[in-house]
Amino acid sequence: QVQLAESGGGLVQAGGSLRLSCTASGGTFSSYTMAWFRQAAGKERDIVARIRWGGGDPYYADSAKGRFTMSRDFAKNTVYLQMNSLKPEATAVYYCAARMGYAPITPGLYDYWGQGTQVTVSS
């Protein structure tokens, strides 16, 4: 059973940085796509960034381009989301998601989800 565990959320002032981590277990992830989504209160869950575990085909939402970086550590089965120059509108619950193969940006197409981690950016 694939399990994803996020960590690293918290409260930060606007302009600050946070790094989220997502550790995967229960599978062999070399052919997986990993993604970060976020869901603000009262809004839909939207893609933030996506990466193929084997590399290539990175995707960033417009709101993340130039400020967020998604990376992976093979040895630790962990993906990261480095978030810099954070803005109050980034406040949301951030979720790690995974699926085997094809790399969509639609949340309904992902099979595995973490429990979410809260990110709050104060102005």
XYZ file of C-alpha atoms in Angstrom:
123
model
C 0.000 0.000 0.000
C 1.497 3.301 -1.123
C 1.606 5.918 1.589
C 2.633 9.553 1.384
C 3.592 11.629 4.395
C 3.988 15.404 4.151
C 5.778 17.694 6.533
C 7.188 21.188 6.642
C 4.132 23.397 6.686
C 3.718 26.270 9.085
C 3.264 29.981 9.534
C 5.549 32.352 7.668
C 5.519 36.052 6.900
C 5.051 37.288 3.361
C 8.342 37.155 1.502
C 9.574 34.224 3.543
C 10.338 30.649 2.551
C 9.210 27.149 3.452
C 10.253 23.719 2.272
C 7.667 20.981 2.195
C 8.664 17.330 2.190
C 6.761 14.259 1.052
C 8.136 10.824 1.873
C 6.725 7.902 -0.084
C 6.602 4.292 1.071
C 5.038 1.004 0.089
C 6.018 0.940 -3.560
C 8.691 1.291 -6.193
C 8.467 4.842 -7.413
C 10.821 4.989 -10.382
C 7.881 5.103 -12.800
C 5.659 7.370 -10.734
C 4.615 10.954 -11.185
C 4.691 13.042 -8.020
C 2.818 16.282 -7.572
C 1.990 18.996 -5.109
C -1.525 20.395 -4.971
C -3.017 23.004 -2.705
C -6.488 23.819 -1.536
C -7.404 27.130 0.006
C -10.501 27.450 2.175
C -13.622 27.343 0.032
C -11.718 26.726 -3.188
C -10.903 23.795 -5.432
C -7.747 21.766 -5.175
C -5.235 23.027 -7.747
C -1.906 21.822 -9.054
C 1.196 23.618 -7.805
C 3.966 21.509 -9.330
C 4.551 18.081 -10.822
C 7.611 16.006 -11.620
C 8.288 12.578 -13.033
C 10.194 10.509 -10.482
C 12.646 9.448 -13.169
C 13.197 13.057 -14.153
C 11.964 15.352 -16.847
C 8.627 16.881 -17.727
C 8.477 19.314 -14.791
C 5.366 21.435 -14.541
C 4.672 24.520 -12.459
C 1.482 26.466 -12.115
C 1.790 30.091 -13.162
C 1.565 31.115 -9.509
C 4.605 28.963 -8.714
C 6.898 29.709 -11.633
C 10.131 31.388 -10.650
C 9.489 31.074 -6.910
C 8.774 27.391 -6.213
C 11.027 24.451 -7.012
C 10.073 20.785 -6.857
C 12.862 18.262 -6.443
C 13.375 14.638 -5.421
C 15.828 12.567 -3.409
C 15.930 9.014 -4.694
C 17.750 7.622 -1.681
C 15.141 8.975 0.722
C 12.076 8.360 -1.496
C 11.240 11.978 -0.812
C 10.079 14.885 -2.931
C 10.350 18.481 -1.856
C 8.645 21.741 -2.647
C 10.861 24.724 -1.949
C 8.700 27.818 -1.761
C 10.352 31.235 -1.810
C 8.988 34.777 -1.784
C 5.730 33.521 -0.370
C 2.601 35.611 -0.739
C -0.532 35.597 1.455
C -2.502 34.049 -1.405
C -0.348 30.933 -1.049
C -2.147 30.162 2.218
C -3.685 26.711 1.806
C -3.440 23.065 2.750
C -0.739 21.518 0.584
C -1.083 17.916 -0.514
C 1.414 15.504 -1.996
C 0.013 13.135 -4.605
C 1.302 10.248 -6.699
C 0.287 8.055 -9.573
C 2.040 5.521 -11.732
C 3.015 6.569 -15.207
C 1.428 9.475 -17.048
C 1.764 12.864 -15.454
C -1.513 14.765 -15.410
C -2.250 17.999 -13.613
C -5.819 17.059 -12.702
C -6.198 16.048 -9.047
C -8.871 13.436 -9.782
C -6.375 11.400 -11.785
C -3.989 10.830 -8.884
C -4.296 7.602 -6.934
C -2.439 8.328 -3.720
C -2.586 11.323 -1.400
C -0.936 12.499 1.749
C -2.842 13.917 4.680
C -1.949 17.511 3.829
C 0.090 20.158 5.585
C -1.102 23.680 6.363
C 0.814 26.645 5.006
C -0.181 30.062 6.287
C 1.428 33.219 4.933
C 0.779 36.355 6.950
C 0.833 39.798 5.406
